[in-house]
Amino acid sequence: MPLKVVFATSEVVPFAKTGGLADVSGALPNYLKKKDVDISVFMPNYGTIKHFDFKIEPIEGMKNIPIRLGSKVTTYSVFKGKIPNSDVDVYLIDNPYYFHRGKIYTQDSDEDERFILLQRAILETVQRLEWKVDIFHCNDWQTALIPIYIKTTYKWDKLFENTKTLLSIHNMAYQGVFGGNSFLKLNLDSSLMQKEGELEYFGNVNFLKGGILYADAISTVSPTYANEIQTPEYGSNLDEILRRRAGRISGILNGVDYDVWSPEKDELIPFKFDKTDLSGKVECKKYILEQAELDYDPNVPVLGIVSRLTSQKGLKLISEIIFDLMELDIRILILGSGEKPLEEFFRKAANTFPNKIAFHTGFNNELAHLIEAGSDMFLMPSSYEPCGLNQIYSLKYGTIPIVRKTGGLADTVQQFMPKTGKGNGFVFEEFSSHQLYWTIRFALKTYGNLVDWSKIVQNAMSEDFSWDKSADEYLNLYKTMQMFY
Ligand code: ADP
Ligand code: GLC
């Protein structure tokens, strides 16, 4: 019998995306399906999802199902479609009031209700479908309560007798913390909210904490991050809770969907290329510089950034050395949106140095692909990075990553050594602008040496981080979990 898995998530490419979680949710289930796992994806039916384009349809008999959120009763309906180019079913939980808000995450005062509804609705739907689920694979705080519900509210149901829960943590900094009153919306036993109860967190409710304590297993998206989060520096105040579960924590590196992110197949770039013929990369560089209204010069490297603009990504280090960087012969292309001060900084920098910097704000998938293809180097000086996908995409496009040695960046990028010719990027350890600056200088020096540069580009483009291997690791984990009691 194939394993029956429900993959619960708040974002999935191509339906809804803010970051890497969507890329993972849109690819991993497909690779598991190919390994004979009977997997279905569950997510909210955001108002921005185009049903017609994706052939998404309502499910008969799954309309206006009542659900209780504290003392309030609301309803939900279920739609169904497929993840494009796959055989994976996706079930979309619909409630226009909660999910048609123009964006995936909000600052609204009922943000907790939106994701409590999602999780209760997933469980109720699975019950109605009478699925004997082997594994609920949950992702981040938005689905971290499922392990609790399975072991409390739904414990009576024989359907879930042998069900196990896996919580994958993509980012410890987002925990789903809400005021104490939020607990009343959960319809759970009050002991969970007593001082030091599983959901209690300085008088507030913490969804992720509860998930960590109740899940049968916990995974994070790189081996290094799995260790880091058990330390005070990276644990975002939950390191002690994580250490309690140390035996059940593992790290599985994210993979890449090379059908989408590789220069030989990429549908969004104007010139394709591969490691045996890089002429298309030169054309992409010319093309994107023209778009950005910057001059092309083969001797001048382009440094790319595609990022959520948050403190996690370490971009303030760039702001600290911007004047020193502008004395170097480089171009910088930035695509990002997020925190206003960072947006403001990049906007100002581009205005001050219009011949060297171009900044585009907003979310633009096509431009993200173009920057990967047309840049020579990719900057990711993150203060922490659970996995990071852009540096892995960069490798395949021969766009050499410059990264800080943390989390998944440490697991995927190795310092280039001119003497041995080994290494696929440039790495610095201490989170300081000084270190970043000298690492960029070293990268520029290497760029100036044709032999070294072509070696590093070949090393990078030869790397293989396809999902296949990581999907095997998840499959092994699912099987191991079945033996837990
Ligand atoms: P995180 O999930 O922390 O944002 P990752 O590196 O894992 O970081 O994944 C980021 C994903 O989001 C990548 O696919 C990247 O191309 C994409 N991305 C980030 N910002 C933008 C943007 N402004 N426009 C388009 N894509 C973006
Ligand atoms: C998070 C992390 C990122 C990771 C992504 C997908 O957004 O910040 O490092 O790659 O999730 O797992």
XYZ file of C-alpha atoms and ligand atoms in Angstrom:
524
model
C 0.000 0.000 0.000
C 1.441 3.416 -0.903
C 1.864 5.866 1.944
C -1.042 8.298 2.237
C 0.279 11.814 2.877
C -1.485 15.141 3.336
C 0.855 18.071 2.646
C -0.528 21.175 4.380
C 0.892 24.548 3.419
C 0.052 28.229 3.112
C 1.689 28.845 -0.289
C 2.290 26.807 -3.440
C 3.872 27.762 -6.757
C 2.304 28.709 -9.190
C -0.900 29.515 -7.256
C 0.440 31.772 -4.507
C 3.976 32.705 -3.510
C 5.848 35.045 -1.199
C 9.072 33.039 -0.875
C 10.816 29.693 -0.920
C 8.043 27.782 0.883
C 5.930 28.105 -2.265
C 8.739 26.689 -4.410
C 9.119 23.733 -2.043
C 5.350 23.082 -1.859
C 5.025 23.231 -5.642
C 7.828 20.722 -6.289
C 8.454 18.263 -3.442
C 4.976 16.626 -3.548
C 5.448 15.888 -7.244
C 8.767 14.147 -6.603
C 7.207 12.128 -3.776
C 4.301 11.196 -6.013
C 6.772 9.831 -8.561
C 8.133 7.652 -5.757
C 4.703 6.115 -5.314
C 3.607 8.248 -2.349
C -0.138 8.952 -2.440
C 0.217 12.649 -1.625
C -2.291 15.527 -1.814
C -1.629 19.188 -1.141
C -3.976 21.388 0.928
C -3.804 25.190 0.905
C -6.120 28.218 1.215
C -8.131 29.322 -1.791
C -6.746 32.855 -1.999
C -8.858 35.238 -4.059
C -5.918 35.907 -6.381
C -5.807 32.314 -7.695
C -7.162 32.105 -11.234
C -9.485 29.094 -11.218
C -10.071 29.105 -14.945
C -6.364 29.074 -15.851
C -5.643 26.156 -13.545
C -8.883 24.242 -14.113
C -9.790 24.460 -10.454
C -13.321 23.334 -9.680
C -15.609 23.053 -6.674
C -16.087 19.620 -5.132
C -19.711 18.496 -5.032
C -20.901 17.853 -1.519
C -18.135 19.979 -0.003
C -19.952 23.282 0.135
C -20.694 25.521 3.119
C -19.441 23.084 5.716
C -19.842 24.620 9.178
C -16.802 25.016 11.380
C -16.385 26.422 14.866
C -13.781 29.042 15.749
C -14.239 29.610 19.463
C -17.822 30.737 19.908
C -18.161 31.783 16.271
C -19.438 29.473 13.548
C -18.307 30.004 9.974
C -18.351 27.815 6.879
C -15.951 26.679 4.220
C -16.082 24.961 0.828
C -13.471 22.896 -0.983
C -12.113 23.313 -4.514
C -9.845 20.908 -6.304
C -7.236 21.131 -9.049
C -3.815 19.792 -9.947
C -0.356 21.233 -9.512
C 0.529 22.056 -13.149
C 2.717 19.520 -14.971
C 2.106 16.948 -12.274
C -0.375 14.376 -11.127
C -0.631 15.890 -7.643
C -4.100 16.900 -6.454
C -4.423 20.205 -4.681
C -7.369 20.895 -2.400
C -8.166 24.561 -1.800
C -10.002 25.574 1.332
C -12.389 28.369 0.469
C -13.814 31.072 2.659
C -13.953 34.405 0.801
C -14.162 36.461 3.973
C -10.857 35.122 5.297
C -8.906 34.314 2.147
C -9.873 36.931 -0.436
C -7.781 39.757 0.957
C -5.453 40.506 -1.930
C -2.450 39.001 -0.202
C -1.339 35.760 1.373
C -0.404 37.061 4.809
C -1.923 40.101 6.483
C -1.448 42.216 9.578
C -5.195 42.004 10.220
C -6.369 41.362 13.745
C -7.900 38.024 12.719
C -4.767 36.581 11.083
C -4.903 33.778 13.671
C -8.481 32.898 12.660
C -7.504 32.608 9.003
C -5.056 29.814 9.692
C -7.044 28.131 12.468
C -9.836 27.860 9.927
C -7.429 26.421 7.345
C -6.241 23.703 9.709
C -9.628 22.741 11.115
C -11.025 22.643 7.588
C -8.208 20.379 6.379
C -8.928 17.924 9.190
C -12.690 18.020 8.675
C -12.237 17.501 4.923
C -9.944 14.524 5.399
C -12.545 13.023 7.760
C -15.291 13.531 5.197
C -13.128 11.937 2.528
C -12.534 9.068 4.993
C -8.818 9.062 4.318
C -6.675 6.926 6.575
C -3.767 9.347 6.465
C -0.330 7.933 7.334
C 1.460 11.272 7.522
C 0.284 14.850 7.878
C 3.227 16.850 6.576
C 2.798 20.362 8.032
C 4.815 23.450 7.121
C 5.554 26.415 9.385
C 3.258 27.993 11.972
C 0.291 28.276 9.617
C -0.216 24.497 9.807
C 1.598 23.711 13.067
C -1.597 23.122 15.059
C -2.566 20.017 13.101
C -0.350 17.772 15.294
C -2.165 19.101 18.370
C -5.652 18.626 16.933
C -4.829 15.072 15.819
C -3.751 14.153 19.348
C -6.599 15.935 21.153
C -9.800 17.009 19.386
C -9.702 14.229 16.756
C -8.182 11.529 18.951
C -11.514 9.725 19.179
C -11.556 9.039 15.448
C -10.194 5.613 14.527
C -9.338 7.020 11.114
C -6.351 8.771 12.678
C -5.332 5.846 14.892
C -2.038 5.323 13.076
C -1.594 8.847 11.737
C 1.755 10.549 12.350
C 2.605 14.224 11.988
C 5.736 15.863 10.599
C 6.332 19.578 11.113
C 8.779 21.134 8.651
C 10.187 24.438 9.834
C 11.168 26.792 7.026
C 11.881 29.767 9.254
C 12.101 29.918 13.069
C 11.550 33.665 13.121
C 7.884 33.378 12.154
C 6.056 31.547 14.924
C 2.434 32.646 14.784
C 2.329 34.458 18.111
C -1.030 35.977 19.061
C -2.527 37.563 22.159
C -3.781 35.252 24.900
C -7.404 35.653 23.773
C -6.555 33.875 20.569
C -6.523 30.649 22.551
C -10.314 30.791 22.885
C -10.638 30.467 19.119
C -8.822 27.130 19.163
C -11.400 25.119 21.135
C -8.593 23.254 22.894
C -8.159 22.176 26.509
C -7.147 25.047 28.784
C -4.173 23.107 30.175
C -2.328 23.922 26.938
C -2.490 27.588 27.858
C -1.499 27.326 31.512
C 1.815 28.895 32.426
C 4.459 26.911 30.529
C 1.736 24.955 28.750
C 2.534 23.718 25.258
C 0.928 26.718 23.548
C 1.703 29.342 26.167
C 4.454 31.865 25.374
C 4.925 34.823 27.721
C 1.144 35.021 28.182
C 0.551 34.792 24.430
C -0.306 31.844 22.211
C 2.529 30.460 20.074
C 1.364 28.119 17.303
C 4.854 26.970 16.304
C 5.815 26.099 19.863
C 2.748 23.878 20.166
C 3.563 22.183 16.879
C 7.154 21.511 17.926
C 6.016 19.879 21.141
C 3.228 17.799 19.586
C 4.587 16.721 16.189
C 5.897 13.174 15.938
C 8.889 14.473 14.025
C 10.322 17.866 13.142
C 12.414 18.695 10.130
C 14.064 21.831 8.909
C 15.267 22.653 5.429
C 19.017 22.129 5.844
C 21.209 20.039 8.168
C 23.173 23.062 9.427
C 19.994 24.969 10.319
C 18.714 21.896 12.188
C 21.689 22.249 14.531
C 21.679 26.041 14.626
C 18.069 26.379 15.803
C 18.919 24.431 18.920
C 21.213 27.282 20.022
C 20.176 30.602 21.596
C 21.663 32.535 18.681
C 19.353 30.997 16.067
C 16.508 29.487 18.092
C 14.350 32.653 18.215
C 13.564 31.962 21.891
C 12.427 28.393 21.249
C 15.877 26.760 21.347
C 15.184 25.208 24.731
C 11.895 23.751 23.442
C 13.722 22.418 20.388
C 16.479 20.856 22.480
C 13.781 18.920 24.341
C 12.850 17.340 21.014
C 16.441 16.951 19.762
C 16.060 13.228 19.031
C 13.182 13.909 16.671
C 14.737 16.775 14.685
C 16.376 16.281 11.320
C 17.581 18.520 8.492
C 16.753 17.778 4.860
C 18.152 20.165 2.295
C 15.650 21.666 -0.133
C 15.988 20.659 -3.735
C 15.528 22.579 -6.952
C 12.978 22.062 -9.678
C 15.390 22.140 -12.613
C 12.501 22.085 -15.081
C 11.788 25.623 -13.909
C 15.187 26.842 -12.727
C 17.878 25.869 -15.214
C 19.360 27.939 -18.037
C 18.773 25.263 -20.662
C 15.034 24.929 -19.936
C 14.049 28.297 -18.472
C 11.050 29.636 -20.392
C 11.407 33.116 -18.917
C 14.853 34.033 -20.219
C 15.464 35.344 -23.751
C 18.608 33.275 -24.442
C 19.179 29.750 -23.188
C 22.596 28.300 -22.323
C 24.381 25.453 -20.583
C 27.849 24.790 -19.231
C 29.230 23.740 -22.616
C 28.152 26.988 -24.279
C 27.864 30.167 -22.261
C 27.204 32.553 -25.141
C 23.519 32.747 -24.144
C 24.587 33.949 -20.697
C 26.495 36.847 -22.228
C 23.383 37.729 -24.255
C 21.231 37.574 -21.124
C 23.675 39.906 -19.386
C 23.512 42.408 -22.246
C 19.723 42.120 -22.356
C 19.154 42.742 -18.675
C 21.632 45.614 -18.501
C 19.827 47.248 -21.394
C 16.506 46.801 -19.607
C 18.036 48.329 -16.489
C 19.560 51.171 -18.527
C 23.099 50.289 -17.459
C 26.134 49.996 -19.743
C 27.476 46.619 -20.745
C 31.183 45.925 -20.472
C 32.444 42.323 -20.519
C 35.117 43.179 -17.952
C 32.663 44.628 -15.474
C 30.825 42.027 -13.398
C 27.153 42.262 -12.521
C 26.130 41.399 -8.967
C 22.506 40.291 -8.596
C 20.147 40.282 -5.618
C 16.648 38.780 -5.569
C 15.238 38.876 -2.095
C 12.537 39.568 0.392
C 13.806 42.773 1.980
C 13.948 41.700 5.612
C 16.688 41.832 8.224
C 17.191 38.062 7.766
C 18.799 38.644 4.396
C 21.681 40.753 5.791
C 21.272 43.515 3.234
C 22.045 46.188 5.785
C 25.674 45.066 5.417
C 25.529 46.366 1.863
C 24.149 49.686 3.045
C 27.093 50.042 5.427
C 29.656 49.753 2.616
C 27.760 51.213 -0.309
C 30.229 54.063 -0.882
C 33.204 51.671 -0.856
C 31.395 49.349 -3.238
C 30.647 52.192 -5.601
C 34.368 52.814 -5.993
C 34.688 49.353 -7.534
C 34.065 48.596 -11.172
C 30.773 46.723 -10.764
C 27.048 46.885 -11.517
C 24.386 45.847 -9.023
C 20.877 44.669 -9.938
C 18.371 44.378 -7.117
C 14.863 42.928 -7.162
C 13.099 42.941 -3.834
C 10.274 44.117 -1.698
C 9.569 44.182 1.989
C 10.657 46.440 4.837
C 10.312 50.111 3.929
C 13.735 51.330 5.195
C 15.506 48.750 3.030
C 13.358 49.631 0.005
C 14.144 53.284 0.671
C 17.870 52.594 0.909
C 18.033 50.763 -2.409
C 15.878 53.383 -4.122
C 18.196 56.128 -2.893
C 21.306 54.181 -3.844
C 19.977 53.658 -7.387
C 19.182 57.373 -7.667
C 22.593 58.372 -6.375
C 24.526 55.927 -8.594
C 22.309 55.581 -11.662
C 25.192 54.243 -13.788
C 25.953 51.434 -11.405
C 22.821 50.329 -9.556
C 19.326 49.410 -10.729
C 16.577 48.638 -8.246
C 13.197 47.129 -9.016
C 10.675 46.759 -6.251
C 7.640 44.473 -6.172
C 7.268 40.781 -6.906
C 8.341 39.866 -10.440
C 9.025 36.244 -11.277
C 10.274 36.905 -14.792
C 12.785 39.458 -13.570
C 13.938 37.026 -10.863
C 14.820 34.518 -13.598
C 16.496 37.196 -15.710
C 18.683 38.370 -12.850
C 19.743 34.775 -12.161
C 20.649 34.308 -15.822
C 22.253 37.670 -16.589
C 24.347 38.304 -13.461
C 27.891 37.107 -12.858
C 27.601 36.896 -9.084
C 24.738 36.635 -6.612
C 24.770 38.284 -3.187
C 23.230 36.568 -0.142
C 24.885 37.866 3.030
C 22.096 36.479 5.241
C 22.256 36.765 9.010
C 20.527 33.381 9.053
C 19.191 31.229 6.228
C 17.156 28.068 6.858
C 17.993 26.836 3.371
C 17.904 29.556 0.755
C 16.998 28.659 -2.795
C 18.371 31.558 -4.776
C 22.002 30.612 -4.168
C 21.221 27.099 -5.410
C 19.444 28.463 -8.490
C 22.435 30.763 -9.066
C 24.847 27.838 -9.176
C 23.006 26.267 -12.117
C 23.035 29.579 -14.028
C 26.800 29.972 -13.468
C 26.055 33.019 -11.328
C 28.539 32.667 -8.524
C 27.068 33.058 -5.032
C 28.706 35.253 -2.415
C 27.226 34.101 0.884
C 27.607 34.114 4.610
C 28.372 30.714 6.092
C 25.083 29.948 7.802
C 22.235 27.425 7.482
C 21.619 26.154 3.986
C 24.118 28.611 2.541
C 26.860 26.762 4.435
C 25.521 23.437 3.142
C 25.470 24.414 -0.527
C 28.287 26.907 -1.164
C 31.990 26.148 -0.673
C 34.770 28.698 -0.866
C 36.674 28.671 -4.171
C 40.376 27.928 -3.757
C 42.434 29.104 -6.746
C 45.271 26.721 -5.823
C 43.168 23.567 -5.949
C 40.510 24.822 -8.354
C 37.863 23.509 -5.948
C 34.798 25.382 -4.660
C 31.675 26.883 -6.196
C 31.408 30.321 -4.578
C 32.662 32.823 -2.037
C 31.956 32.456 1.654
C 32.491 34.621 4.714
C 31.807 33.717 8.331
C 31.429 36.751 10.558
C 28.289 38.814 10.008
C 30.091 42.070 9.268
C 30.210 44.504 6.361
C 34.000 44.413 6.523
C 34.027 40.657 5.832
C 31.454 41.057 3.085
C 33.506 43.790 1.464
C 36.717 41.764 1.359
C 34.861 38.718 0.082
C 33.449 40.790 -2.785
C 36.966 42.103 -3.482
C 38.277 38.536 -3.644
C 35.427 37.555 -5.981
C 36.247 40.479 -8.278
C 39.912 39.495 -8.351
C 38.920 35.953 -9.315
C 36.591 37.339 -12.002
C 39.590 39.098 -13.485
C 41.390 35.773 -13.953
C 39.773 34.008 -16.900
C 41.106 30.563 -16.047
C 39.965 30.702 -12.434
C 36.611 32.193 -13.346
C 35.779 29.587 -15.929
C 36.770 26.894 -13.425
C 34.451 28.230 -10.729
C 31.607 28.628 -13.230
C 32.043 25.016 -14.362
C 32.144 23.828 -10.748
C 28.951 25.735 -9.969
C 27.029 24.615 -13.035
C 27.983 20.985 -12.442
C 26.330 20.911 -9.008
C 23.181 18.855 -8.729
C 20.638 19.754 -6.067
C 17.638 18.169 -7.759
C 14.673 17.183 -5.588
C 15.145 13.519 -6.261
C 17.633 12.943 -3.445
C 15.811 15.131 -0.915
C 12.513 13.426 -1.746
C 14.167 10.085 -0.895
C 15.178 11.512 2.452
C 11.597 12.631 3.187
C 10.328 9.220 2.168
C 12.770 7.533 4.563
C 11.699 9.902 7.294
C 7.997 9.126 6.678
C 8.770 5.407 6.907
C 10.795 5.832 10.089
C 7.966 7.867 11.609
C 5.539 5.026 11.065
C 7.540 3.063 13.607
C 7.225 5.766 16.279
C 4.715 5.171 19.026
P 12.935 33.052 1.354
O 11.980 31.920 1.264
O 13.513 33.258 2.701
O 12.402 34.318 0.793
P 14.502 31.538 -0.613
O 15.840 31.819 -1.207
O 14.282 30.187 -0.074
O 14.224 32.674 0.459
O 13.366 31.710 -1.722
C 13.005 32.931 -2.262
C 12.164 32.684 -3.493
O 11.359 33.819 -3.723
C 12.975 32.473 -4.746
O 12.267 31.655 -5.647
C 13.103 33.905 -5.289
O 13.371 33.927 -6.661
C 11.742 34.441 -4.954
N 11.673 35.897 -4.771
C 12.052 36.627 -3.698
N 11.778 37.929 -3.874
C 11.214 38.037 -5.102
C 10.699 39.131 -5.868
N 10.723 40.379 -5.412
N 10.184 38.859 -7.082
C 10.160 37.596 -7.558
N 10.626 36.543 -6.891
C 11.145 36.741 -5.671
C 12.090 30.096 4.228
C 13.564 30.370 4.428
C 14.435 29.957 3.261
C 14.016 28.603 2.716
C 12.534 28.621 2.391
C 12.025 27.295 1.835
O 11.414 31.141 3.629
O 13.805 31.722 4.755
O 15.791 29.920 3.663
O 14.766 28.285 1.562
O 11.800 28.875 3.547
O 12.277 26.219 2.700
